Structure formats: structure tokens, C-alpha cells
Tab-separated table of C-alpha atoms in Angstrom:
chain	number	residue	atom	x	y	z
P	1	MET	CA	-11.998	46.032	-142.279
P	2	ASP	CA	-15.627	46.354	-141.260
P	3	ARG	CA	-17.338	43.107	-142.565
P	4	ARG	CA	-20.196	45.209	-144.172
P	5	LEU	CA	-17.606	47.092	-146.180
P	6	SER	CA	-15.766	43.966	-147.151
P	7	LEU	CA	-19.078	42.622	-148.526
P	8	ILE	CA	-19.345	45.779	-150.734
P	9	THR	CA	-15.596	46.007	-151.984
P	10	ALA	CA	-14.782	42.223	-152.265
P	11	PRO	CA	-14.665	40.773	-155.859
P	12	LYS	CA	-18.016	39.414	-156.796
P	13	THR	CA	-18.699	36.136	-158.638
P	14	ALA	CA	-22.066	35.704	-160.191
P	15	PRO	CA	-23.972	32.620	-159.196
P	16	GLN	CA	-23.343	29.593	-161.481
P	17	ARG	CA	-26.987	29.572	-162.692
P	18	MET	CA	-26.754	33.186	-163.673
P	19	GLN	CA	-23.521	32.590	-165.535
P	20	GLN	CA	-25.217	29.696	-167.420
P	21	GLN	CA	-28.189	31.889	-168.324
P	22	THR	CA	-25.987	34.701	-169.589
P	23	ALA	CA	-23.869	32.331	-171.744
P	24	TRP	CA	-27.101	30.850	-173.133
P	25	LEU	CA	-28.459	34.246	-173.929
P	26	ALA	CA	-25.125	35.348	-175.478
P	27	SER	CA	-25.136	32.237	-177.686
P	28	ARG	CA	-28.625	32.926	-178.983
P	29	VAL	CA	-27.614	36.517	-179.694
P	30	ARG	CA	-24.683	35.466	-181.694
P	31	LEU	CA	-26.469	32.649	-183.493
P	32	PRO	CA	-30.193	33.177	-183.347
P	33	GLN	CA	-32.253	29.970	-183.418
P	34	ASP	CA	-35.996	29.522	-184.002
P	35	GLY	CA	-36.637	33.078	-183.169
P	36	ILE	CA	-35.369	32.653	-179.580
P	37	ALA	CA	-33.989	35.980	-178.223
P	38	SER	CA	-34.435	37.503	-181.684
P	39	HIS	CA	-35.235	40.951	-180.294
P	40	TYR	CA	-31.818	40.996	-178.330
P	41	ALA	CA	-30.044	39.685	-181.521
P	42	ARG	CA	-31.469	42.562	-183.612
P	43	SER	CA	-30.840	45.100	-180.905
P	44	VAL	CA	-27.186	44.179	-180.527
P	45	ARG	CA	-26.556	44.244	-184.279
P	46	ALA	CA	-28.278	47.586	-184.659
P	47	ASN	CA	-26.223	48.895	-181.829
P	48	VAL	CA	-22.962	47.775	-183.369
P	49	GLU	CA	-24.074	49.199	-186.757
P	50	SER	CA	-24.849	52.609	-185.070
P	51	VAL	CA	-21.344	52.656	-183.506
P	52	LEU	CA	-19.616	51.897	-186.821
P	53	GLU	CA	-21.564	54.574	-188.627
P	54	SER	CA	-20.680	57.128	-185.919
P	55	ALA	CA	-17.177	56.212	-185.167
P	56	PHE	CA	-15.969	55.473	-188.811
P	57	PRO	CA	-18.146	57.645	-191.038
P	58	LEU	CA	-15.407	57.841	-193.808
P	59	THR	CA	-14.804	54.028	-193.868
P	60	HIS	CA	-18.439	53.257	-193.470
P	61	ALA	CA	-19.312	55.193	-196.580
P	62	HIS	CA	-17.178	52.780	-198.617
P	63	TRP	CA	-19.168	49.766	-197.560
P	64	ALA	CA	-22.002	48.318	-199.722
P	65	PRO	CA	-24.983	47.120	-197.684
P	66	VAL	CA	-24.066	43.522	-198.046
P	67	ASP	CA	-20.532	44.250	-196.947
P	68	ARG	CA	-21.732	46.193	-194.045
P	69	TRP	CA	-24.105	43.372	-192.992
P	70	GLN	CA	-21.291	40.779	-193.217
P	71	LEU	CA	-19.018	42.838	-191.140
P	72	VAL	CA	-21.433	43.409	-188.395
P	73	GLU	CA	-22.603	39.793	-188.446
P	74	GLY	CA	-19.064	38.430	-188.392
P	75	PHE	CA	-18.073	40.703	-185.558
P	76	VAL	CA	-21.087	39.769	-183.380
P	77	ILE	CA	-20.650	36.067	-184.005
P	78	ALA	CA	-16.906	35.713	-183.772
P	79	HIS	CA	-15.447	38.594	-181.696
P	80	GLY	CA	-17.622	40.942	-179.621
P	81	ALA	CA	-16.511	43.360	-176.917
P	82	GLU	CA	-15.964	42.985	-173.127
P	83	ALA	CA	-17.854	46.166	-172.372
P	84	PRO	CA	-20.873	47.530	-174.194
P	85	GLU	CA	-19.694	51.204	-174.222
P	86	PHE	CA	-19.370	53.002	-177.504
P	87	HIS	CA	-15.478	53.187	-177.608
P	88	HIS	CA	-15.066	49.571	-176.460
P	89	ILE	CA	-17.143	48.426	-179.331
P	90	ALA	CA	-15.200	50.648	-181.805
P	91	THR	CA	-11.814	49.426	-180.418
P	92	GLU	CA	-12.798	45.833	-180.563
P	93	PHE	CA	-14.116	46.113	-184.064
P	94	VAL	CA	-10.718	47.576	-185.160
P	95	ARG	CA	-8.995	44.629	-183.674
P	96	TYR	CA	-11.412	42.280	-185.335
P	97	VAL	CA	-10.710	43.798	-188.744
P	98	GLN	CA	-6.937	43.817	-188.153
P	99	HIS	CA	-7.052	40.176	-187.123
P	100	ARG	CA	-9.067	39.068	-190.219
P	101	HIS	CA	-6.775	41.235	-192.477
P	102	GLY	CA	-3.685	39.675	-190.912
P	103	GLU	CA	-4.904	36.061	-191.411
P	104	GLY	CA	-5.963	36.866	-194.988
P	105	SER	CA	-9.788	36.303	-194.495
P	106	LEU	CA	-10.492	40.064	-195.172
P	107	ASN	CA	-8.835	41.374	-198.273
P	108	TRP	CA	-9.061	45.110	-197.853
P	109	PRO	CA	-6.858	47.557	-199.809
P	110	ARG	CA	-4.059	49.049	-197.601
P	111	GLN	CA	-5.546	52.535	-197.775
P	112	ARG	CA	-9.005	51.394	-196.499
P	113	LEU	CA	-7.502	49.648	-193.450
P	114	ALA	CA	-5.454	52.747	-192.798
P	115	LEU	CA	-8.450	54.912	-193.053
P	116	LEU	CA	-10.251	52.808	-190.414
P	117	GLU	CA	-7.301	53.013	-188.107
P	118	TYR	CA	-7.075	56.788	-188.696
P	119	GLU	CA	-10.723	57.313	-187.723
P	120	TRP	CA	-10.125	55.127	-184.731
P	121	ALA	CA	-7.116	57.260	-183.750
P	122	CYS	CA	-9.329	60.324	-183.972
P	123	LEU	CA	-11.837	58.646	-181.616
P	124	CYS	CA	-9.065	57.771	-179.152
P	125	VAL	CA	-7.726	61.515	-179.116
P	126	GLU	CA	-11.353	62.711	-178.650
P	127	ILE	CA	-11.874	60.672	-175.552
P	128	ASP	CA	-8.317	60.892	-174.236
P	129	GLU	CA	-8.228	61.791	-170.453
P	130	GLY	CA	-5.291	64.187	-171.034
P	131	VAL	CA	-6.088	67.782	-169.966
P	132	VAL	CA	-5.426	70.240	-172.694
P	133	PRO	CA	-4.969	73.740	-171.253
P	134	GLN	CA	-6.649	76.787	-172.782
P	135	VAL	CA	-4.467	78.902	-175.083
P	136	ILE	CA	-4.333	82.419	-173.876
P	137	SER	CA	-4.383	84.998	-176.617
P	138	GLY	CA	-1.124	86.715	-176.965
P	139	VAL	CA	1.058	84.273	-175.239
P	140	GLU	CA	4.785	84.765	-175.990
P	141	VAL	CA	7.263	81.889	-176.437
P	142	THR	CA	10.671	82.951	-174.982
P	143	ALA	CA	14.049	81.383	-174.706
P	144	GLU	CA	13.224	80.225	-171.203
P	145	SER	CA	9.940	78.703	-172.111
P	146	SER	CA	9.610	75.000	-171.405
P	147	PHE	CA	8.500	72.791	-174.244
P	148	VAL	CA	5.501	70.565	-173.453
P	149	LEU	CA	3.656	68.662	-176.101
P	150	ASN	CA	-0.072	68.427	-176.250
P	151	PRO	CA	-0.935	65.441	-173.961
P	152	THR	CA	-3.284	64.038	-176.553
P	153	LEU	CA	-0.867	64.125	-179.479
P	154	GLN	CA	-0.366	61.130	-181.695
P	155	LEU	CA	2.025	60.922	-184.641
P	156	LEU	CA	0.619	59.313	-187.800
P	157	GLU	CA	2.065	58.139	-190.967
P	158	LEU	CA	-0.690	57.768	-193.547
P	159	PRO	CA	-0.801	56.407	-197.144
P	160	PHE	CA	-3.160	59.154	-198.091
P	161	ALA	CA	-3.392	62.981	-197.607
P	162	ILE	CA	-5.908	64.862	-195.371
P	163	ARG	CA	-7.089	68.026	-196.933
P	164	ARG	CA	-9.823	70.489	-196.062
P	165	SER	CA	-11.957	68.641	-198.571
P	166	GLY	CA	-11.355	65.298	-196.806
P	167	VAL	CA	-9.244	62.288	-197.502
P	168	VAL	CA	-7.330	62.455	-200.854
P	169	PRO	CA	-5.500	59.337	-202.308
P	170	THR	CA	-2.006	60.086	-203.659
P	171	ARG	CA	1.037	58.471	-205.199
P	172	GLN	CA	3.463	60.392	-203.299
P	173	GLY	CA	4.230	57.852	-200.616
P	174	ASN	CA	3.164	58.268	-197.047
P	175	HIS	CA	2.187	61.543	-195.346
P	176	PHE	CA	3.006	62.628	-191.757
P	177	TYR	CA	0.414	64.178	-189.374
P	178	GLY	CA	0.081	65.214	-185.782
P	179	LEU	CA	-3.371	64.298	-184.286
P	180	PHE	CA	-4.404	66.068	-181.112
P	181	ARG	CA	-7.324	67.656	-179.336
P	182	SER	CA	-7.607	71.443	-179.031
P	183	PRO	CA	-8.717	73.220	-175.783
P	184	ASP	CA	-12.223	73.623	-177.202
P	185	HIS	CA	-12.454	69.876	-177.763
P	186	GLN	CA	-11.893	69.705	-181.436
P	187	VAL	CA	-9.868	66.917	-182.946
P	188	VAL	CA	-7.082	68.486	-185.111
P	189	THR	CA	-5.172	66.789	-187.880
P	190	GLN	CA	-2.069	68.755	-188.630
P	191	ARG	CA	0.211	68.079	-191.570
P	192	LEU	CA	3.949	67.715	-190.690
P	193	ARG	CA	7.216	67.537	-192.454
P	194	GLU	CA	9.726	64.793	-191.719
P	195	TRP	CA	11.812	67.436	-189.894
P	196	ASP	CA	8.846	68.255	-187.757
P	197	VAL	CA	8.361	64.712	-186.801
P	198	ALA	CA	12.009	64.424	-185.900
P	199	LEU	CA	11.772	67.461	-183.652
P	200	ILE	CA	8.697	66.179	-181.979
P	201	GLN	CA	10.025	62.857	-181.347
P	202	LEU	CA	13.072	64.386	-179.745
P	203	LEU	CA	10.780	66.416	-177.465
P	204	GLN	CA	8.995	63.390	-176.461
P	205	GLN	CA	12.188	61.950	-175.022
P	206	GLN	CA	12.802	65.105	-172.872
P	207	PRO	CA	9.530	66.824	-171.796
P	208	GLY	CA	9.903	70.153	-170.277
P	209	ILE	CA	13.211	71.103	-171.931
P	210	THR	CA	13.670	74.819	-172.394
P	211	GLN	CA	13.685	76.512	-175.816
P	212	ALA	CA	17.277	77.626	-175.263
P	213	ALA	CA	18.499	74.042	-174.331
P	214	PHE	CA	16.686	72.484	-177.286
P	215	GLN	CA	18.060	75.189	-179.583
P	216	GLN	CA	21.541	73.990	-178.643
P	217	GLN	CA	20.642	70.432	-179.703
P	218	VAL	CA	19.014	71.437	-182.919
P	219	GLN	CA	21.991	73.604	-183.936
P	220	GLN	CA	24.184	70.653	-183.966
P	221	VAL	CA	22.216	69.258	-186.856
P	222	ARG	CA	20.889	72.445	-188.582
P	223	SER	CA	22.628	75.615	-187.510
P	224	ASP	CA	20.501	77.815	-189.672
P	225	PHE	CA	17.102	76.584	-188.358
P	226	ASP	CA	14.835	79.152	-186.677
P	227	LEU	CA	13.565	77.196	-183.644
P	228	SER	CA	11.714	80.211	-182.196
P	229	GLU	CA	9.530	80.581	-185.307
P	230	TRP	CA	8.908	76.873	-185.294
P	231	ALA	CA	7.836	76.878	-181.575
P	232	ARG	CA	5.585	79.904	-182.055
P	233	HIS	CA	3.904	78.237	-185.077
P	234	PHE	CA	3.132	74.926	-183.240
P	235	HIS	CA	2.186	76.682	-180.071
P	236	ARG	CA	-0.394	78.692	-181.994
P	237	LEU	CA	-1.753	75.490	-183.491
P	238	GLY	CA	-1.981	73.847	-180.031
P	239	LEU	CA	0.508	71.142	-180.676
P	240	LEU	CA	2.983	72.666	-178.196
P	241	ILE	CA	1.717	74.088	-174.994
P	242	LEU	CA	3.211	76.246	-172.158
P	243	PRO	CA	3.053	74.996	-168.547
P	244	VAL	CA	0.927	77.147	-166.283
P	245	GLY	CA	3.039	80.072	-164.830
P	246	GLU	CA	4.943	80.675	-168.061
P	247	ARG	CA	2.234	82.330	-169.962
P	248	GLN	CA	2.995	85.884	-170.696
P	249	PRO	CA	0.978	88.301	-172.765
P	250	GLY	CA	2.323	89.443	-176.057
P	251	ALA	CA	1.061	90.300	-179.449
P	252	PRO	CA	-2.372	88.887	-180.553
P	253	LEU	CA	-2.367	85.769	-182.567
P	254	PRO	CA	-4.297	85.182	-185.791
P	255	PRO	CA	-7.114	82.695	-185.949
P	256	PHE	CA	-6.611	79.260	-187.288
P	257	SER	CA	-8.645	76.154	-188.351
P	258	LYS	CA	-9.186	73.788	-185.461
P	259	HIS	CA	-10.419	70.818	-187.424
P	260	GLN	CA	-7.560	70.095	-189.976
P	261	GLY	CA	-4.720	72.289	-188.909
P	262	GLU	CA	-3.067	74.740	-191.359
P	263	PHE	CA	-2.174	73.888	-194.849
P	264	PRO	CA	-0.035	76.020	-197.256
């Protein structure tokens, strides 16, 4: 290797003095003393506050100002993030809350913690690097169509319901949802039945299986189930996609809500 190139690509270690200065500044940001580095301390806390408000708006709305301050302060002092990017801070904050909740030092109701984790899942789906192909109007799902799940799909079990009006606490036990990104970059929360979840989990184990082959498997459990209609429904929603080359024109499809799926 050219020596000049090796100087560029070889791992770098900061000089010891720089490491010491960085550690000193970080300690003053975490625990300000005598006004030293106070500007940086305020800036870091304001940045964390901005991330929490943007990434977790529903959870953020439940916090009183004093609770919000304590969370930000505790996070900056005790946890932090390896990288300053928006999603790294949000991810590390969720880990911080989960750790404190697990050790008993943060006594949140179960639904509030689940709400934070749901909003974090939405953020993860939004920035997922998976490529979601455009849905061509009039695509027809046939017996030879291969079933491929949306690459950003996450299955969630939540202790509350997601409605068009927002999050609704219920006493009906947990609710199942599919969370995924649509081709136009909208995060969709789609309500699912237990049977839908079972079928999706089966598809996750055998990506690319044809509808005909999958129908044979499903008939062993429910001989009267209309898999074709099920596939058309979830393809229209964007949860199922067709590989390139299998998209054939057919009848136009009706519009649907891209934000919170379809609800009866």
C-alpha cells in the first residue's frame, strides 16, 4: 500500500493531550462548575431537549417542565451518546429510560414507557435504509406472485390503541400493529389481527414464496380462508410488495390513508 494512502486509511488515535482536554470539557458539560464551559453545557442540554421534543412528541407532551428538566439533566450527566446525530441521541435516551425503569429508579406507567418505545420505533422505520419500491396503480396479485414484505416492517404489540385521533388507552389487552414506511416516505401504523400477525411471521421465515405455495400452507390450518383477498388488501396498503418484473396492470385501486393505515 502506498505510504501516503496508509496514513489516510489507518486508524487514528488522538494525541493524549487532546484526549485529556476533551475529557475535561465533557466533565464540565456534564457537571458545570463555577460557570466554566457553561455555554457548552446549555447548548448540549438544549440540543437534547430539542431531540426529545421532535422524536417523541406524544411522550414529551406528558412531561411536566420539572420532569422534563430532570430527564434531560440525568441523561446528560449519567448516560450520553457516542455520536451527536439526532437518531443516536434518541436511541440512547430510550436505552437510558429503559435502564432506569428496569432498575426501579424511574417509575413510569407501563403505557408511558410503551409510548416512548412506539415513537422510537416510528423513528427507526422513518430512517430505515430499506428501499421501498413505488406501488404502481392497478397492480394485480396473481397465484404466481411472490410475497415479499415491506423491508421496513416492524410488528408491534402495544398496550394501547392507535386511532386516527391519536393514542387511545383501552382495557382490552394488547393490540397488534404493523409499522412500516410507504413509498412516499410516510410512516404507516396499520392495525392487525392475531391471524394477520401469524401469517406475516410465517412469511418472514420464507421470503419470496409464491401465493400458490403459501395458499397450500394456509389451507392446512384454515381451508376457508381467502388468501388472495388478504394479499390484495395488504399489497394495497404497502405492507406486501411485489418484486420488480411481477407488476402487471389491472383494475385501479382506491386511495387509502398513508399515516395510520385503514381502520374499520
